Coordinates of C-alpha atoms in Angstrom, one line a residue:
M1 CA 4.6 9.6 0.4
R2 CA 6.9 12.0 -1.3
P3 CA 6.1 12.6 -5.0
L4 CA 9.3 13.8 -6.6
V5 CA 9.2 16.8 -9.0
R6 CA 12.3 17.0 -11.2
L7 CA 11.8 18.8 -14.4
V8 CA 14.7 17.2 -16.3
P9 CA 14.9 15.6 -19.7
A10 CA 14.1 11.9 -20.0
L11 CA 17.3 10.0 -20.6
A12 CA 18.0 6.8 -22.5
L13 CA 17.6 5.0 -19.2
V14 CA 13.8 5.4 -19.5
T15 CA 13.2 6.0 -23.2
G16 CA 15.7 3.8 -24.9
L17 CA 16.5 6.8 -27.2
L18 CA 19.8 8.6 -27.6
C19 CA 20.0 12.1 -26.1
T20 CA 22.4 14.5 -24.6
A21 CA 24.5 12.8 -22.0
A22 CA 24.2 13.8 -18.4
P23 CA 27.2 15.5 -16.6
A24 CA 29.9 13.1 -15.6
Q25 CA 29.0 13.1 -12.0
A26 CA 25.2 12.8 -12.5
D27 CA 23.5 9.7 -11.4
P28 CA 21.6 8.3 -14.4
V29 CA 18.8 7.0 -12.2
A30 CA 18.4 10.4 -10.5
A31 CA 18.4 12.1 -13.9
A32 CA 15.4 10.2 -15.2
G33 CA 12.4 12.2 -16.2
K34 CA 8.9 12.0 -14.7
Q35 CA 5.6 11.5 -16.5
P36 CA 2.3 10.1 -15.4
E37 CA 1.8 7.7 -18.3
A38 CA 3.9 5.8 -20.8
V39 CA 3.2 3.2 -23.5
G40 CA 5.6 0.9 -25.1
W41 CA 7.5 -2.4 -25.2
G42 CA 9.9 -4.3 -23.2
G43 CA 8.3 -3.9 -19.8
A44 CA 6.8 -1.1 -17.6
V45 CA 7.1 0.4 -14.2
A46 CA 4.8 2.8 -12.4
S47 CA 5.5 4.3 -8.9
V48 CA 5.1 7.6 -7.2
D49 CA 8.8 8.5 -7.6
A50 CA 10.9 9.2 -10.7
D51 CA 14.1 7.8 -9.2
A52 CA 12.3 4.6 -8.1
T53 CA 10.6 4.0 -11.5
A54 CA 14.0 4.6 -13.3
A55 CA 15.7 2.1 -10.9
G56 CA 13.1 -0.6 -11.9
L57 CA 13.5 0.2 -15.6
E58 CA 17.3 0.0 -15.3
V59 CA 16.9 -3.6 -14.0
L60 CA 14.5 -4.5 -16.8
R61 CA 16.8 -3.0 -19.4
R62 CA 19.6 -5.2 -18.1
G63 CA 17.6 -8.3 -18.6
G64 CA 15.9 -8.6 -15.2
N65 CA 12.3 -9.7 -14.8
A66 CA 9.3 -8.1 -13.2
V67 CA 10.2 -9.4 -9.7
D68 CA 13.8 -8.2 -9.9
A69 CA 12.6 -4.8 -11.0
A70 CA 9.9 -4.6 -8.3
V71 CA 12.4 -5.2 -5.6
A72 CA 14.8 -2.6 -7.1
T73 CA 11.9 -0.1 -7.3
A74 CA 10.9 -0.8 -3.7
A75 CA 14.4 -0.4 -2.4
A76 CA 14.8 2.9 -4.2
L77 CA 11.5 4.0 -2.6
G78 CA 13.1 3.2 0.8
V79 CA 15.6 6.0 0.0
T80 CA 13.4 8.6 -1.6
E81 CA 10.1 7.8 0.2
P82 CA 11.5 7.0 3.6
Y83 CA 8.4 8.3 5.4
S84 CA 6.2 5.8 3.5
A85 CA 8.3 2.7 2.9
G86 CA 11.6 0.9 3.7
I87 CA 13.1 -2.1 5.4
G88 CA 11.7 -1.0 8.7
G89 CA 8.2 -1.9 7.5
G90 CA 6.2 -4.5 5.6
G91 CA 3.8 -5.0 2.7
Y92 CA 2.0 -7.4 0.4
F93 CA 3.3 -8.7 -2.9
V94 CA 1.0 -10.1 -5.7
Y95 CA 2.7 -11.8 -8.7
Y96 CA 1.5 -13.2 -12.0
D97 CA 3.7 -15.8 -13.6
A98 CA 3.5 -15.8 -17.4
R99 CA 4.9 -19.3 -17.7
T100 CA 2.4 -21.0 -15.4
G101 CA -0.5 -18.5 -15.7
K102 CA -0.8 -18.5 -11.9
V103 CA -1.2 -15.7 -9.5
S104 CA 0.6 -16.0 -6.2
T105 CA 0.9 -13.7 -3.2
L106 CA 3.3 -13.0 -0.3
D107 CA 2.1 -11.6 3.0
G108 CA 5.1 -9.7 4.3
R109 CA 3.0 -7.9 7.0
E110 CA 4.7 -6.9 10.3
V111 CA 3.9 -9.0 13.4
A112 CA 3.6 -8.4 17.1
S113 CA 6.0 -9.9 19.5
R114 CA 5.2 -13.4 20.7
T115 CA 4.8 -11.8 24.2
A116 CA 2.2 -9.3 23.1
D117 CA -1.4 -9.6 24.2
S118 CA -4.7 -7.7 23.9
S119 CA -3.5 -5.2 26.6
L120 CA -0.6 -4.0 24.4
F121 CA -1.8 -0.4 24.2
L122 CA -3.5 -0.2 27.6
E123 CA -2.2 1.6 30.6
N124 CA -4.0 1.4 33.9
G125 CA -6.8 -0.3 32.0
Q126 CA -7.3 2.6 29.6
P127 CA -6.1 2.8 25.9
L128 CA -3.1 5.0 25.3
A129 CA -3.6 8.2 23.4
F130 CA -2.9 7.4 19.7
A131 CA 0.0 9.9 19.5
D132 CA 1.6 8.3 22.5
A133 CA 1.3 4.8 21.1
V134 CA 2.7 5.8 17.7
T135 CA 5.9 7.4 18.7
S136 CA 7.1 4.5 20.8
G137 CA 8.7 1.1 20.7
L138 CA 5.2 -0.4 21.4
S139 CA 4.0 0.5 17.9
V140 CA 6.8 -1.3 16.1
G141 CA 6.1 -4.7 14.6
V142 CA 8.7 -7.1 13.3
P143 CA 9.5 -5.8 9.8
G144 CA 8.7 -7.9 6.8
T145 CA 9.9 -6.0 3.8
A146 CA 13.4 -7.3 3.5
A147 CA 12.2 -10.9 4.0
T148 CA 9.6 -10.3 1.3
W149 CA 12.2 -9.1 -1.2
E150 CA 14.4 -12.1 -0.5
Q151 CA 11.5 -14.6 -0.7
A152 CA 10.2 -13.0 -4.0
L153 CA 13.6 -13.1 -5.6
R154 CA 14.2 -16.7 -4.5
R155 CA 10.9 -17.9 -5.8
W156 CA 10.5 -15.9 -9.0
G157 CA 13.4 -13.6 -9.6
S158 CA 16.4 -14.0 -12.0
R159 CA 18.8 -11.7 -10.1
D160 CA 20.2 -11.8 -6.6
L161 CA 19.5 -9.3 -3.9
A162 CA 22.9 -7.6 -4.1
E163 CA 22.4 -6.8 -7.8
V164 CA 18.9 -5.4 -7.5
L165 CA 19.9 -3.2 -4.5
K166 CA 22.6 -1.4 -6.5
P167 CA 20.5 1.4 -8.0
A168 CA 19.0 2.2 -4.5
E169 CA 22.5 2.2 -2.9
R170 CA 23.7 4.6 -5.6
I171 CA 20.7 7.0 -4.9
A172 CA 21.3 6.8 -1.2
D173 CA 25.0 7.6 -1.5
R174 CA 24.7 10.4 -4.1
G175 CA 21.4 11.8 -2.8
F176 CA 18.1 12.9 -4.1
T177 CA 16.6 16.3 -4.5
V178 CA 14.3 17.6 -1.8
D179 CA 11.0 18.9 -3.1
Q180 CA 8.3 20.9 -1.4
T181 CA 6.2 17.8 -0.5
F182 CA 9.2 16.2 1.2
Q183 CA 9.9 19.3 3.1
D184 CA 6.2 19.6 4.1
Q185 CA 6.2 16.0 5.4
T186 CA 9.4 16.6 7.3
A187 CA 7.8 19.7 8.9
A188 CA 4.8 17.6 10.0
N189 CA 7.2 15.3 11.8
Q190 CA 9.7 17.9 12.9
A191 CA 8.8 17.7 16.6
R192 CA 9.1 13.9 16.7
F193 CA 12.3 13.8 14.6
Q194 CA 13.8 16.5 16.8
D195 CA 13.4 14.2 19.9
F196 CA 15.4 11.3 18.4
P197 CA 19.0 12.2 17.6
A198 CA 19.3 9.7 14.7
S199 CA 16.2 11.0 13.1
R200 CA 17.2 14.5 13.7
A201 CA 20.7 14.0 12.1
L202 CA 19.2 12.3 9.0
F203 CA 16.1 14.4 8.3
L204 CA 16.9 17.7 10.0
P205 CA 20.4 18.7 8.8
D206 CA 21.9 21.3 11.0
G207 CA 18.7 21.1 13.1
K208 CA 16.6 22.6 10.3
L209 CA 14.1 21.5 7.7
P210 CA 15.9 20.4 4.5
A211 CA 15.8 23.1 1.9
V212 CA 13.8 22.6 -1.2
G213 CA 16.2 21.9 -4.0
S214 CA 18.9 20.6 -1.6
T215 CA 20.4 17.1 -1.9
L216 CA 19.6 14.7 0.9
R217 CA 22.0 11.7 1.2
N218 CA 21.7 8.6 3.4
H219 CA 25.1 6.9 3.6
D220 CA 23.9 4.8 6.5
L221 CA 21.1 3.3 4.4
A222 CA 23.5 2.7 1.5
A223 CA 25.8 0.8 3.8
T224 CA 22.8 -1.2 5.2
Y225 CA 21.7 -2.2 1.7
R226 CA 25.3 -3.3 0.9
E227 CA 25.3 -5.4 4.0
L228 CA 22.0 -7.0 3.1
G229 CA 23.4 -7.7 -0.4
R230 CA 26.5 -9.4 1.0
T231 CA 25.0 -11.5 3.7
G232 CA 21.3 -11.7 2.8
T233 CA 18.5 -10.8 5.1
A234 CA 20.0 -12.9 7.9
A235 CA 21.8 -9.7 8.8
L236 CA 18.4 -8.3 9.8
Y237 CA 16.6 -11.3 11.2
R238 CA 19.5 -13.0 13.0
G239 CA 22.5 -10.7 12.7
P240 CA 23.9 -7.2 13.5
I241 CA 21.2 -5.1 11.8
G242 CA 18.6 -7.0 13.8
A243 CA 20.5 -6.5 17.0
D244 CA 20.4 -2.7 16.4
V245 CA 16.6 -2.9 15.7
V246 CA 15.9 -4.8 18.9
R247 CA 18.1 -2.3 20.9
T248 CA 16.2 0.6 19.3
V249 CA 12.8 -0.9 20.0
Q250 CA 13.5 -1.9 23.6
H251 CA 15.3 1.3 24.5
P252 CA 14.0 4.0 22.2
P253 CA 17.0 6.4 21.7
V254 CA 15.1 9.6 22.7
D255 CA 16.9 12.8 23.7
P256 CA 16.6 13.0 27.5
A257 CA 16.2 16.7 27.2
S258 CA 13.1 16.3 25.1
G259 CA 10.9 15.1 27.9
R260 CA 9.2 12.7 25.6
N261 CA 8.0 9.4 27.1
A262 CA 9.0 7.0 24.2
R263 CA 7.6 3.7 25.7
P264 CA 9.8 0.6 25.1
G265 CA 8.5 -2.1 22.8
K266 CA 8.5 -5.9 23.3
I267 CA 10.3 -7.2 20.1
D268 CA 13.4 -9.3 20.8
A269 CA 15.9 -11.3 18.9
A270 CA 13.7 -14.4 19.0
D271 CA 10.9 -12.5 17.4
L272 CA 13.1 -11.4 14.5
A273 CA 14.5 -14.9 14.0
A274 CA 11.0 -16.4 14.0
Y275 CA 9.6 -14.0 11.3
Q276 CA 8.1 -15.8 8.3
V277 CA 6.7 -14.4 5.1
R278 CA 3.5 -16.2 4.3
K279 CA 3.0 -17.6 0.8
Q280 CA -0.7 -17.9 0.4
D281 CA -3.4 -18.2 -2.2
P282 CA -4.8 -15.0 -3.5
T283 CA -8.4 -13.9 -3.2
H284 CA -10.3 -14.4 -6.5
V285 CA -13.6 -13.2 -7.9
A286 CA -15.0 -13.2 -11.4
Y287 CA -16.3 -9.8 -12.6
R288 CA -17.7 -9.0 -16.1
G289 CA -15.8 -11.9 -17.6
L290 CA -12.5 -10.9 -15.8
D291 CA -10.6 -12.7 -13.1
V292 CA -9.7 -10.4 -10.2
Y293 CA -7.0 -11.5 -7.8
G294 CA -6.0 -9.8 -4.6
I295 CA -4.4 -10.3 -1.2
A296 CA -6.1 -12.5 1.3
P297 CA -6.1 -11.8 5.1
S298 CA -4.2 -10.6 7.1
S299 CA -5.1 -7.8 4.7
S300 CA -8.7 -7.0 4.3
G301 CA -8.1 -5.6 0.8
G302 CA -8.8 -8.7 -1.3
T303 CA -11.9 -9.7 0.6
T304 CA -13.4 -6.2 0.7
V305 CA -12.7 -5.3 -2.9
G306 CA -13.9 -8.8 -3.9
E307 CA -17.2 -8.6 -1.9
A308 CA -17.9 -5.1 -3.3
L309 CA -17.3 -6.4 -6.9
N310 CA -19.7 -9.3 -6.3
I311 CA -22.3 -6.9 -5.0
L312 CA -21.8 -4.6 -8.0
A313 CA -22.0 -7.6 -10.4
R314 CA -25.7 -7.7 -9.4
S315 CA -26.2 -4.4 -11.3
S316 CA -26.3 -4.5 -15.1
R317 CA -23.9 -2.6 -17.3
T318 CA -26.9 -0.5 -18.3
E319 CA -27.6 0.5 -14.8
L320 CA -24.0 1.4 -14.1
A321 CA -23.8 3.3 -17.4
D322 CA -25.9 6.1 -15.7
P323 CA -23.3 8.2 -13.8
V324 CA -25.5 8.8 -10.8
Q325 CA -26.4 5.2 -10.5
Y326 CA -22.8 4.1 -10.9
D327 CA -21.7 6.4 -8.0
H328 CA -24.7 5.4 -5.9
R329 CA -24.1 1.7 -6.3
Y330 CA -20.4 2.0 -5.9
L331 CA -20.8 3.9 -2.6
E332 CA -23.4 1.4 -1.3
A333 CA -21.3 -1.6 -2.2
S334 CA -18.4 -0.1 -0.4
R335 CA -20.5 0.7 2.6
I336 CA -21.8 -2.9 2.9
S337 CA -18.5 -4.6 2.4
F338 CA -16.8 -2.3 5.0
A339 CA -19.6 -3.3 7.5
D340 CA -18.6 -6.9 7.0
R341 CA -14.9 -6.2 6.9
N342 CA -14.8 -4.5 10.3
R343 CA -16.7 -7.3 11.9
W344 CA -15.1 -10.4 10.3
V345 CA -11.5 -9.8 9.0
G346 CA -8.3 -10.2 11.0
D347 CA -5.2 -12.3 11.0
P348 CA -6.4 -15.9 10.1
S349 CA -3.6 -17.4 12.1
A350 CA -5.2 -16.0 15.3
V351 CA -8.9 -15.7 14.5
Q352 CA -11.4 -17.5 12.3
V353 CA -11.9 -15.4 9.1
P354 CA -14.6 -16.4 6.7
T355 CA -12.7 -15.5 3.6
R356 CA -14.4 -18.0 1.3
Q357 CA -17.9 -17.1 2.6
L358 CA -17.3 -13.3 2.2
L359 CA -16.3 -13.9 -1.4
D360 CA -19.3 -16.2 -2.2
P361 CA -21.6 -14.6 -4.8
A362 CA -24.5 -16.0 -2.9
Y363 CA -23.5 -14.0 0.1
A364 CA -23.1 -10.9 -2.1
A365 CA -26.6 -11.5 -3.4
S366 CA -27.9 -11.5 0.2
R367 CA -26.3 -8.2 0.9
A368 CA -26.9 -6.5 -2.5
C369 CA -30.6 -6.6 -1.9
L370 CA -30.1 -3.9 0.7
I371 CA -29.4 -1.4 -2.1
D372 CA -32.3 0.8 -3.1
P373 CA -31.7 2.5 -6.4
K374 CA -33.5 5.6 -5.2
H375 CA -32.3 6.0 -1.6
A376 CA -29.0 5.8 0.3
L377 CA -28.4 3.5 3.2
T378 CA -27.4 5.0 6.5
S379 CA -24.3 4.2 8.5
P380 CA -23.1 2.6 10.6
L381 CA -24.7 -0.4 8.9
A382 CA -24.7 -3.7 10.7
P383 CA -22.7 -6.6 9.3
G384 CA -24.2 -9.6 7.7
D385 CA -23.5 -13.2 8.7
P386 CA -21.5 -14.8 5.9
Y387 CA -21.8 -18.2 7.6
H388 CA -25.6 -18.1 7.4
P389 CA -26.5 -15.6 4.6
A390 CA -30.1 -14.5 4.6
P391 CA -31.6 -11.9 2.2
C392 CA -31.2 -8.4 3.4
A393 CA -30.4 -9.6 6.9
S394 CA -27.9 -8.2 9.4
S395 CA -26.1 -9.8 12.3
G396 CA -25.3 -8.0 15.5
Q397 CA -24.2 -4.4 16.1
P398 CA -22.4 -2.2 13.6
A399 CA -18.7 -1.5 14.3
A400 CA -17.1 1.9 14.2
E401 CA -14.4 2.7 11.6
P402 CA -10.9 2.2 13.1
Y403 CA -8.1 4.6 12.4
E404 CA -5.5 3.7 9.8
G405 CA -2.5 5.8 8.8
Q406 CA -2.6 7.3 5.3
S407 CA 1.0 6.8 4.3
T408 CA 2.0 3.9 2.1
T409 CA 3.4 3.5 -1.4
H410 CA 2.5 1.2 -4.3
L411 CA 4.3 0.1 -7.4
T412 CA 3.3 -2.0 -10.5
V413 CA 5.8 -3.7 -12.8
A414 CA 5.6 -5.8 -16.0
D415 CA 8.3 -7.3 -18.0
R416 CA 8.8 -8.3 -21.7
W417 CA 7.9 -12.0 -20.9
G418 CA 4.5 -11.0 -19.5
N419 CA 5.2 -11.4 -15.8
V420 CA 3.4 -8.8 -13.6
V421 CA 3.9 -7.6 -10.0
S422 CA 1.5 -5.4 -7.9
Y423 CA 3.2 -4.5 -4.7
T424 CA 2.2 -2.2 -1.8
L425 CA 4.6 -1.5 1.0
T426 CA 4.4 0.7 4.1
I427 CA 5.7 1.8 7.5
E428 CA 2.1 2.9 8.4
Q429 CA 1.6 6.6 8.9
T430 CA 3.9 9.3 7.4
G431 CA 7.2 8.9 9.2
G432 CA 6.2 5.6 10.9
S433 CA 7.2 5.6 14.6
G434 CA 9.5 8.6 14.0
I435 CA 12.4 6.5 15.3
T436 CA 15.4 5.9 13.0
V437 CA 17.7 3.0 13.8
P438 CA 21.0 4.6 14.7
G439 CA 23.7 4.0 12.2
R440 CA 21.3 2.1 9.8
G441 CA 19.4 4.9 8.0
F442 CA 15.8 3.7 8.1
L443 CA 12.7 4.5 10.1
L444 CA 10.9 1.8 12.1
N445 CA 7.2 1.2 11.4
N446 CA 4.2 1.9 13.7
E447 CA 2.1 -0.8 12.2
L448 CA 0.9 -2.3 15.5
T449 CA -1.3 0.8 15.9
D450 CA -3.3 -0.8 13.1
F451 CA -4.7 -3.1 15.8
N452 CA -7.8 -1.9 17.6
F453 CA -6.6 -0.9 21.1
T454 CA -10.0 -2.1 22.5
P455 CA -12.9 -3.8 20.9
L456 CA -14.7 -1.6 18.3
T457 CA -18.1 -2.6 19.7
P458 CA -18.3 -3.6 23.4
G459 CA -19.5 -7.2 23.8
V460 CA -18.9 -8.1 20.1
P461 CA -15.9 -10.2 19.2
D462 CA -13.2 -8.1 17.5
P463 CA -10.9 -9.9 15.1
N464 CA -8.3 -7.1 15.2
L465 CA -7.1 -6.9 18.7
P466 CA -3.4 -7.3 19.5
G467 CA -2.1 -10.8 20.2
P468 CA 1.1 -12.8 20.3
G469 CA 2.8 -13.1 16.9
K470 CA -0.3 -11.6 15.3
R471 CA -0.5 -9.5 12.2
P472 CA -2.6 -6.4 12.4
R473 CA -5.4 -6.0 9.8
S474 CA -4.4 -4.0 6.8
S475 CA -6.4 -2.4 3.9
I476 CA -3.6 -2.8 1.4
S477 CA -5.1 -4.0 -1.9
P478 CA -2.5 -4.9 -4.6
T479 CA -4.6 -6.3 -7.4
I480 CA -4.0 -8.2 -10.7
V481 CA -6.8 -8.7 -13.3
L482 CA -6.7 -11.4 -16.0
R483 CA -8.7 -11.6 -19.1
D484 CA -8.8 -15.1 -20.7
G485 CA -5.9 -16.1 -18.5
Q486 CA -3.7 -13.3 -19.7
P487 CA -2.7 -10.0 -17.9
Y488 CA -5.2 -7.2 -18.4
L489 CA -4.7 -4.8 -15.4
A490 CA -2.6 -4.5 -12.3
L491 CA -3.1 -1.7 -9.8
G492 CA -3.0 -0.5 -6.2
S493 CA -2.8 2.6 -4.1
P494 CA -1.7 4.0 -0.7
G495 CA -4.2 5.7 1.6
G496 CA -5.1 3.7 4.7
A497 CA -8.6 2.3 4.5
T498 CA -9.2 4.5 1.3
I499 CA -6.9 2.1 -0.5
I500 CA -9.8 -0.3 -0.9
T501 CA -12.2 2.2 -2.3
T502 CA -9.5 3.7 -4.5
V503 CA -8.8 0.3 -6.1
L504 CA -12.5 -0.4 -6.4
Q505 CA -13.2 2.9 -8.0
V506 CA -10.3 2.8 -10.5
L507 CA -11.1 -0.8 -11.5
T508 CA -14.8 -0.2 -12.0
G509 CA -14.1 3.1 -13.7
R510 CA -12.0 1.2 -16.3
V511 CA -14.3 -1.8 -16.6
D512 CA -17.8 -0.4 -16.2
R513 CA -17.5 3.3 -17.2
G514 CA -15.3 2.7 -20.2
L515 CA -12.6 5.1 -19.0
T516 CA -9.0 4.6 -20.0
L517 CA -6.7 3.6 -17.2
E518 CA -5.2 7.1 -17.1
Q519 CA -8.7 8.6 -16.9
A520 CA -9.8 6.1 -14.2
I521 CA -6.8 7.0 -12.1
A522 CA -7.4 10.8 -12.6
A523 CA -11.2 10.7 -12.0
P524 CA -12.5 12.5 -8.9
R525 CA -12.9 10.1 -6.0
A526 CA -15.2 9.4 -3.1
S527 CA -14.7 6.9 -0.3
Q528 CA -17.6 5.4 1.7
R529 CA -16.4 3.1 4.6
N530 CA -19.6 2.5 6.5
T531 CA -19.4 6.0 8.0
A532 CA -22.1 8.6 8.4
A533 CA -20.5 10.9 5.8
T534 CA -18.7 9.8 2.6
Q535 CA -15.3 11.4 2.1
A536 CA -15.1 13.1 -1.3
E537 CA -12.6 15.2 -3.2
P538 CA -13.6 18.8 -4.2
A539 CA -14.0 17.9 -7.9
F540 CA -16.4 15.1 -7.0
L541 CA -18.4 17.4 -4.7
A542 CA -18.6 20.0 -7.6
S543 CA -20.0 17.4 -10.0
P544 CA -23.7 17.4 -11.1
E545 CA -23.9 13.8 -9.8
A546 CA -23.1 14.9 -6.3
A547 CA -26.2 17.1 -6.0
Q548 CA -28.4 14.2 -7.2
L549 CA -26.7 11.8 -4.7
R550 CA -27.4 14.3 -1.9
A551 CA -31.1 14.2 -2.9
M552 CA -31.0 10.4 -2.5
G553 CA -29.7 10.8 1.1
H554 CA -25.9 10.6 0.6
V555 CA -24.0 12.8 3.0
F556 CA -20.5 14.0 2.1
S557 CA -17.5 15.5 3.8
A558 CA -14.7 17.2 1.9
T559 CA -11.1 15.9 1.9
P560 CA -8.3 17.3 -0.3
E561 CA -7.4 14.0 -2.0
I562 CA -8.0 10.3 -1.8
G563 CA -5.3 7.7 -2.7
A564 CA -2.5 7.9 -5.2
A565 CA -2.9 5.0 -7.6
T566 CA -0.5 3.4 -10.0
G567 CA -1.3 0.7 -12.6
I568 CA -0.3 -1.0 -15.7
E569 CA -2.5 -2.4 -18.6
R570 CA -1.6 -4.9 -21.4
L571 CA -2.9 -3.4 -24.6
P572 CA -4.4 -5.6 -27.4
D573 CA -1.3 -5.2 -29.5
G574 CA 1.0 -6.5 -26.7
R575 CA 2.3 -3.1 -25.6
W576 CA 2.3 -2.1 -21.9
L577 CA 0.6 1.1 -20.7
A578 CA 1.9 2.4 -17.4
A579 CA -0.1 5.0 -15.5
A580 CA 0.3 7.0 -12.3
E581 CA -1.4 10.0 -10.7
P582 CA -1.2 13.2 -12.8
V583 CA -1.8 15.5 -9.8
R584 CA -2.5 13.8 -6.5
R585 CA 0.5 13.9 -4.1
G586 CA 2.4 15.8 -6.7
G587 CA 1.9 13.2 -9.5
G588 CA 3.5 9.9 -10.2
A589 CA 6.2 8.4 -12.5
A590 CA 5.4 5.9 -15.2
G591 CA 7.9 4.5 -17.7
V592 CA 8.5 1.8 -20.2
V593 CA 11.7 0.3 -21.6
H594 CA 11.0 1.1 -25.2
P595 CA 8.4 3.9 -25.7
S596 CA 6.1 3.9 -28.7
R597 CA 4.6 7.3 -28.2

């Protein structure tokens, strides 16, 4: 994820105020300022990137609704955050409709070929090395992002795809400014990009890393967006863009001189034509008088956040008011819910997933009794049996934590009518597969490596093995929270499996600790995912609470940062507050149509 740092004045595009005009050739989207929080009227957008946030605000200012603005923001992220998002990937879209008061979701996750099976990542009976699997056609799932945009606009939008793609086309043609983070992420992928001529030409101009402060243009992606605008997503799923995707997957265009074995994938034209976005009911739990809605499987986000909240609901506000007890109980609820997630959650079209049972408060009660207020549990913790809950009981062997890529991006949008979108999209790890579709300007995902290559626990059924037409399990957790049937909060984050703990920590920080949304996003983080050691940021480890948690048996390992959240909140007077990271990944960009402070 490339957080953009441009120290330029905020223009009327974001503020609604008159100010000095930009130079005649300047792109008004690219000239927008960047700030981690904003409050005001008329709608709000929060993302990691200033250009993308401004693109969404432009659509809102022109009368578009939250869905229109969300697609515009996401398309712009496909330009400026190409290593995290784009039409070569997928995602999950959660929407609150102010007219009906209903929350709906779209599962736009990538899928495996209909010819894939559980041996997808095996050679000679052994699992491929992860690096070999990632940079190959094997790792590429049928992309779902473009179909998600079209489906969302058709169901809830007020503008067509061609119109909302215009800001992103403009950014792609005119270019964006390379910052240090983008250069660093390019450097981390340099060896892979160098081996694929199309990736090399786009991201390594003149064979070198793009210079900080230089302008990176992507005319191929601008043309691809224009084609999608003219003909709709049929160009990708049944037309010439799709033909180029299939050719790239089946015959990865690797430089022969590189010596890289870029294994061919299985996706064909029939797989693209068969792709369907799933419209499904959200997950739902009640917490402290609030209604919390998330994404149901194939993502594990809604079930795992929901189970953890149900467990935490067994603790009183007084107990959670103590900082040490809050941290302890949050970490233990995460540990328990991840033990269950790893055992039970996969693609419900391929395996039986006990979604309702995992979210049953009675099941949470049977698991919450494992928490000792004075002592930490040890991991790996065995899962429970949601079909037959018994107090403090476990079922079978614990499962190890699978690997998930850290790169993803999240955006939150609200409009003047009260509609809200929480949308997380991804191409999996930073740089995805490393393979750019020649002439099309976008990277292909490596989402199929989110499958477990072999069962996590020998002899125990694994719901997340590859299979024909199957969606790999995700941790993406776009969340919308209602109070008395009205929007209260919407939030989400990137970060692989830490997405779940980030959303849980920000949400409970706001609700249980009395932090503002800005404070809850900025607070030091820790992430327990049923592992022997809890990952924690330096500021968390330096806190007085950390020493007391260690005395209770918690074990920590340091990590530079966890997640990169964005969110919006509806204030009591009707204004929107948009918030993004102040520091993590270079900070985020929040904006409102008409600021009030």
